[in-house]
Amino acid sequence: MMDSDVEEVVSVSSVSSVTRPRVIRRPVPVRSQTSAQAYGSAESESDDDFFRLHQQMAPIESNDSSSSNAQLPEFAASEEESHVVESDSSSDIDSASEIETNDAVTGEKRKHTGNAHPRSRSVSLTPPPTAPHVPTPNVPVPTQFIHTFELDSDTDTRDLDPSLRAVIQSTPTLPRTSNSPAPRTPRPALERVQIEFQFMYDPEFLTHELPTLWDPRRWGRIRSPATIEKKLQEHVAVVVFTTDVVAVAVAAYSDIFVVDVLATDPVLMDRSMRVFPTSTLASLGDKLAVYIKVFPRTVYNRMREREAVEMARVEGEREQARRDLEMVRELQQTGDTQILTSEPVYEQSAQSTQGIRIKIRDKAGRDTLLLVTAATKVQAVVENYCKLAQLPPNTRVRLEFDDEALDPNDTIGSTEIEDDDMLTAYCIEP
């Protein structure tokens, strides 16, 4: 028997008299001292042979050293036999209860007191399984499908890590393709904007509505109309933030103006576009100054009524001109040219510059448009008028101009009739 075997038996027999606690053992791989890591860390457990081989833990519970040695796994027993217990045969037996061992994982010395055994170690020679190699085809990607992303050095890389920012700034960017978006051009955002208000009114507002809206405590009583209009025509500028709504600027304008603008239920207009109080100033565009006209609600309604009347008048004139043009074309198509061979009532050519446009109105208010020349006789005008008005054949018609009857034998040029004049037709029944 060798000396190491004798010493191991003595050390085991010396601790057999003490009751051992229940110990759970499992094989732990032993690594070299150069690549050793702390036991129990996440990296060591992920590379542990125990988790790779899926071996079961061996519970050991016994009262003597012989039973413990019998229940140890074969590889643990071999490891325990290969482990040398540091003890001296000449020292006292109690000194064997305190053993100093060198931990193969952490490299520091630990003391095992009482009947605790050193941790079992096992060396696994099985290499870790390698992942199967999957060939990947090298397919070239077309240039038009490559999207490049660029970061602004000031804004986008401000919150990045310094090392990552250095890498981004040192890496050259790919050439921009045709399908990639255009580079962004940063524009300075306007923080404030100036709004200039102009108060709009009409004579009816000055007469009936202004006395109820004037604030005498702030501006006093002004009896001169010229001074009042001068005050109303003043432009007031208000500076606000672009994120504010228009109502904030209107409230500030109402506080410093001579009239309580908010009491008039104002209507705001930016050129021809209406501005609502709930709109933000940024919605008006990137402008340094905005000009807004302020209409009281009553003034705005009267203005819209006048515009509607004016539009109706213009539309009526256009409709009348269209009817007159159709009448002239009908006269040109259906006129009796045999009677007026030498004295045409209307010009057959549109390029003639000697035509005189006259309008004949009857007693009922119906108008008839004729195009004549200076050489046309009044009698020819009467005959063509009877045809267009569809009068009975024996009806006699008398034409008057400026309350004076025209002689049928006179020509248009011999009278004072000019272009766009109106004649009055009086029918005399037989």
XYZ file of N, CA and C in Angstrom, residues 33-162:
390
model
N -6.138 26.980 -14.819
C -6.102 28.170 -13.987
C -6.106 29.454 -14.815
N -5.622 29.376 -16.026
C -5.553 30.605 -16.846
C -6.911 31.026 -17.340
N -7.785 30.022 -17.626
C -9.123 30.352 -18.133
C -10.211 30.137 -17.110
N -9.847 30.090 -15.835
C -10.846 29.837 -14.781
C -11.710 31.068 -14.575
N -13.010 30.814 -14.292
C -13.962 31.864 -13.971
C -14.620 31.568 -12.650
N -15.306 32.538 -12.127
C -15.975 32.377 -10.832
C -17.081 31.354 -10.948
N -17.158 30.481 -9.947
C -18.166 29.426 -9.960
C -19.532 30.028 -9.679
N -20.490 29.571 -10.469
C -21.862 30.036 -10.273
C -22.251 31.200 -11.157
N -21.330 31.725 -11.974
C -21.689 32.825 -12.860
C -22.494 32.329 -14.041
N -23.160 33.265 -14.722
C -24.040 32.883 -15.835
C -23.232 32.360 -17.005
N -21.999 32.890 -17.218
C -21.214 32.446 -18.352
C -20.677 31.048 -18.134
N -20.251 30.736 -16.878
C -19.722 29.394 -16.610
C -20.819 28.352 -16.673
N -22.048 28.688 -16.239
C -23.123 27.719 -16.297
C -23.588 27.453 -17.714
N -23.475 28.428 -18.594
C -23.893 28.196 -19.973
C -22.917 27.288 -20.699
N -21.625 27.287 -20.256
C -20.626 26.429 -20.892
C -20.356 25.161 -20.090
N -21.133 24.914 -19.010
C -20.863 23.776 -18.145
C -21.209 22.476 -18.858
N -20.327 21.466 -18.655
C -20.576 20.156 -19.272
C -21.783 19.485 -18.664
N -22.128 19.844 -17.405
C -23.281 19.211 -16.772
C -24.572 19.581 -17.494
N -24.699 20.881 -17.877
C -25.892 21.285 -18.598
C -25.894 20.749 -20.024
N -24.727 20.531 -20.591
C -24.666 20.007 -21.952
C -24.952 18.530 -21.989
N -24.462 17.733 -20.950
C -24.673 16.294 -20.945
C -25.966 15.896 -20.285
N -26.647 16.858 -19.578
C -27.926 16.592 -18.912
C -27.814 15.394 -17.969
N -26.804 15.402 -17.086
C -26.643 14.318 -16.120
C -27.410 14.629 -14.853
N -27.908 13.587 -14.179
C -28.681 13.735 -12.960
C -27.766 13.973 -11.778
N -28.283 14.749 -10.779
C -27.527 14.969 -9.548
C -27.643 13.731 -8.677
N -26.588 13.428 -7.930
C -26.548 12.224 -7.089
C -26.703 12.610 -5.635
N -27.870 12.397 -5.033
C -28.028 12.709 -3.597
C -27.285 11.685 -2.755
N -26.560 12.160 -1.755
C -25.754 11.284 -0.876
C -26.127 11.613 0.549
N -26.487 10.639 1.294
C -26.822 10.817 2.714
C -26.387 9.535 3.460
N -25.379 9.645 4.270
C -24.835 8.472 4.992
C -24.213 8.927 6.294
N -23.873 7.946 7.149
C -23.303 8.236 8.469
C -21.830 7.907 8.556
N -21.316 7.147 7.660
C -19.901 6.807 7.737
C -19.244 7.068 6.406
N -17.938 6.973 6.462
C -17.156 7.269 5.271
C -17.255 6.182 4.242
N -17.484 4.932 4.675
C -17.569 3.828 3.715
C -18.800 3.928 2.845
N -19.965 4.304 3.473
C -21.193 4.446 2.684
C -21.111 5.620 1.733
N -20.443 6.679 2.172
C -20.312 7.828 1.289
C -19.444 7.523 0.101
N -18.411 6.753 0.326
C -17.549 6.393 -0.795
C -18.249 5.433 -1.741
N -19.157 4.601 -1.210
C -19.858 3.655 -2.068
C -20.883 4.328 -2.946
N -21.520 5.438 -2.462
C -22.556 6.099 -3.224
C -22.020 7.141 -4.195
N -20.773 7.492 -4.148
C -20.234 8.467 -5.071
C -20.182 7.892 -6.477
N -20.411 8.673 -7.496
C -20.266 8.198 -8.859
C -18.823 7.836 -9.144
N -18.662 7.091 -10.210
C -17.341 6.566 -10.526
C -16.379 7.684 -10.847
N -16.853 8.645 -11.606
C -15.933 9.732 -11.974
C -15.655 10.609 -10.780
N -16.630 10.747 -9.824
C -16.376 11.555 -8.630
C -15.407 10.861 -7.716
N -15.530 9.537 -7.632
C -14.597 8.797 -6.777
C -13.193 8.873 -7.313
N -13.071 8.764 -8.626
C -11.738 8.875 -9.216
C -11.141 10.247 -8.986
N -12.030 11.293 -9.072
C -11.536 12.643 -8.826
C -11.118 12.794 -7.377
N -11.895 12.162 -6.441
C -11.561 12.292 -5.020
C -10.289 11.542 -4.697
N -10.060 10.431 -5.398
C -8.811 9.704 -5.166
C -7.634 10.472 -5.705
N -7.858 11.192 -6.829
C -6.743 11.946 -7.390
C -6.445 13.203 -6.604
N -7.413 13.636 -5.758
C -7.206 14.843 -4.950
C -6.323 14.487 -3.758
N -5.302 15.248 -3.538
C -4.373 15.012 -2.438
C -4.749 15.882 -1.268
N -4.990 15.261 -0.101
C -5.341 15.994 1.107
C -4.061 16.441 1.769
N -4.002 17.730 2.005
C -2.809 18.287 2.629
C -2.875 18.044 4.135
N -2.107 17.101 4.609
C -2.042 16.786 6.052
C -0.666 16.255 6.378
N -0.309 16.294 7.599
C 0.974 15.827 8.091
C 0.735 14.710 9.101
N 1.404 13.563 8.892
C 1.202 12.411 9.779
C 1.740 12.639 11.171
N 2.698 13.532 11.312
C 3.261 13.807 12.623
C 2.449 14.765 13.445
N 1.470 15.438 12.843
C 0.649 16.413 13.582
C -0.463 15.700 14.298
N -1.211 16.429 15.104
C -2.303 15.861 15.889
C -3.465 15.488 14.979
N -4.340 14.530 15.439
C -5.474 14.061 14.627
C -6.482 15.175 14.426
N -6.643 16.092 15.387
C -7.604 17.188 15.240
C -7.232 18.139 14.109
N -5.924 18.143 13.798
C -5.534 19.030 12.701
C -6.067 18.564 11.362
N -6.480 17.303 11.268
C -7.062 16.796 10.012
C -8.457 17.341 9.768
N -9.153 17.850 10.799
C -10.504 18.404 10.622
C -10.495 19.737 9.899
N -9.339 20.409 9.863
C -9.227 21.685 9.143
C -8.283 21.497 7.976
N -8.819 21.527 6.810
C -8.059 21.233 5.591
C -8.072 22.472 4.712
N -6.903 22.759 4.235
C -6.772 23.880 3.316
C -6.597 23.341 1.905
N -7.471 23.725 1.079
C -7.442 23.279 -0.330
C -7.385 24.494 -1.251
N -6.827 24.259 -2.371
C -6.770 25.312 -3.409
C -7.940 25.121 -4.356
N -8.802 26.132 -4.401
C -9.955 26.048 -5.295
C -9.478 26.202 -6.737
N -9.860 25.234 -7.551
C -9.409 25.259 -8.940
C -10.143 26.294 -9.764
N -11.287 26.827 -9.279
C -12.063 27.773 -10.062
C -11.666 29.197 -9.747
N -11.681 29.585 -8.498
C -11.398 30.973 -8.103
C -9.948 31.198 -7.765
N -9.189 30.174 -7.455
C -7.788 30.336 -7.141
C -7.502 30.826 -5.761
N -8.480 30.923 -4.884
C -8.257 31.359 -3.509
C -8.427 30.173 -2.566
N -7.866 30.239 -1.417
C -7.896 29.151 -0.449
C -9.151 29.202 0.397
N -9.751 28.059 0.557
C -10.912 27.919 1.408
C -10.619 26.891 2.496
N -11.210 27.059 3.640
C -11.037 26.167 4.783
C -12.276 25.335 4.973
N -12.095 24.042 5.006
C -13.191 23.113 5.230
C -13.046 22.570 6.641
N -13.949 22.899 7.492
C -13.914 22.480 8.892
C -14.881 21.345 9.108
N -14.653 20.580 10.239
C -15.549 19.482 10.610
C -15.397 18.316 9.657
N -16.513 17.737 9.284
C -16.496 16.553 8.440
C -16.879 16.856 7.008
N -16.747 18.149 6.558
C -17.096 18.497 5.180
C -16.015 18.010 4.252
N -16.414 17.487 3.109
C -15.477 16.972 2.114
C -15.239 18.018 1.045
N -14.095 18.025 0.434
C -13.852 18.945 -0.673
C -14.785 18.654 -1.831
N -15.065 19.708 -2.635
C -16.004 19.588 -3.740
C -15.428 18.666 -4.805
N -16.276 17.803 -5.319
C -15.829 16.843 -6.327
C -15.702 17.552 -7.671
N -14.757 17.182 -8.430
C -14.483 17.740 -9.739
C -14.418 16.614 -10.758
N -14.819 16.909 -11.967
C -14.725 15.934 -13.041
C -14.282 16.648 -14.294
N -13.481 16.008 -15.055
C -12.957 16.562 -16.288
C -13.681 15.903 -17.445
N -14.353 16.700 -18.268
C -15.081 16.153 -19.408
C -14.229 16.310 -20.651
N -14.057 15.206 -21.328
C -13.270 15.198 -22.552
C -14.142 15.259 -23.797
N -15.463 15.335 -23.589
C -16.360 15.372 -24.746
C -16.416 16.795 -25.303
N -16.071 17.017 -26.556
C -16.114 18.380 -27.100
C -17.556 18.852 -27.269
N -17.799 20.119 -27.185
C -19.180 20.626 -27.370
C -19.634 20.398 -28.799
N -20.919 20.157 -28.960
C -21.416 19.916 -30.323
C -21.344 21.195 -31.162
N -20.972 21.013 -32.397
C -20.857 22.155 -33.313
C -22.139 22.304 -34.118
N -22.492 23.536 -34.429
C -23.702 23.806 -35.214
C -23.487 23.386 -36.660
N -24.489 22.798 -37.270
C -24.327 22.362 -38.668
C -24.143 23.550 -39.591
N -23.287 23.388 -40.547
C -22.991 24.469 -41.493
C -24.067 24.519 -42.567
N -24.732 25.671 -42.667
C -25.786 25.863 -43.668
C -25.245 26.805 -44.722
N -25.091 26.342 -45.946
C -24.555 27.253 -46.992
C -25.560 28.346 -47.333
N -25.078 29.532 -47.417
C -25.920 30.682 -47.784
C -25.520 31.165 -49.162
N -26.488 31.263 -50.069
C -26.141 31.715 -51.435
C -25.786 33.193 -51.436
N -24.789 33.515 -52.202
C -24.331 34.897 -52.334
C -25.055 35.539 -53.505
N -26.221 36.151 -53.221
C -27.044 36.766 -54.259
C -26.801 38.265 -54.230
N -26.362 38.846 -55.321
C -26.137 40.312 -55.309
C -27.447 41.076 -55.205
N -27.466 42.128 -54.404
C -28.652 42.963 -54.206
C -28.593 44.123 -55.175
N -29.673 44.374 -55.944
C -29.656 45.523 -56.872
C -29.457 46.833 -56.136
N -28.864 47.754 -56.853
C -28.547 49.046 -56.228
C -29.794 49.848 -55.888
N -30.847 49.703 -56.697
C -32.040 50.505 -56.447
C -32.789 50.082 -55.204
N -32.487 48.864 -54.666
C -33.178 48.415 -53.464
C -32.372 48.691 -52.202
N -31.221 49.304 -52.340
C -30.394 49.611 -51.172
C -30.836 50.966 -50.639
N -31.226 51.010 -49.385
C -31.668 52.259 -48.746
C -30.573 52.726 -47.810
N -30.184 53.918 -47.944
C -29.172 54.498 -47.089
C -29.818 55.467 -46.129
N -29.269 55.532 -44.958
C -29.791 56.409 -43.909
C -28.646 57.285 -43.435
N -28.853 58.547 -43.426
C -27.840 59.487 -42.987
C -28.297 60.182 -41.714
N -27.357 60.440 -40.851
C -27.633 61.105 -39.581
C -26.964 62.463 -39.585
N -27.690 63.455 -39.138
C -27.108 64.781 -38.988
C -26.144 64.777 -37.813
N -25.001 65.385 -38.010
C -23.974 65.346 -36.979
C -24.373 66.127 -35.741
N -25.243 67.089 -35.894
C -25.589 67.945 -34.758
C -26.820 67.475 -34.008
N -27.848 67.083 -34.721
C -29.131 66.775 -34.074
C -29.306 65.302 -33.775
N -29.070 64.439 -34.797
C -29.369 63.017 -34.633
C -28.328 62.279 -33.812
N -27.069 62.732 -33.805
C -26.007 62.032 -33.068
C -25.695 62.694 -31.743
N -26.571 63.568 -31.298
C -26.266 64.277 -30.054
C -26.352 63.363 -28.844
N -27.333 62.472 -28.836
C -27.556 61.610 -27.681
C -26.869 60.256 -27.793
N -26.046 60.048 -28.797
C -25.373 58.764 -28.962
C -24.146 58.681 -28.070
N -23.673 57.423 -27.913
C -22.453 57.189 -27.166
C -21.277 57.811 -27.909
N -20.273 58.360 -27.193
C -19.134 58.996 -27.896
C -18.416 58.053 -28.843
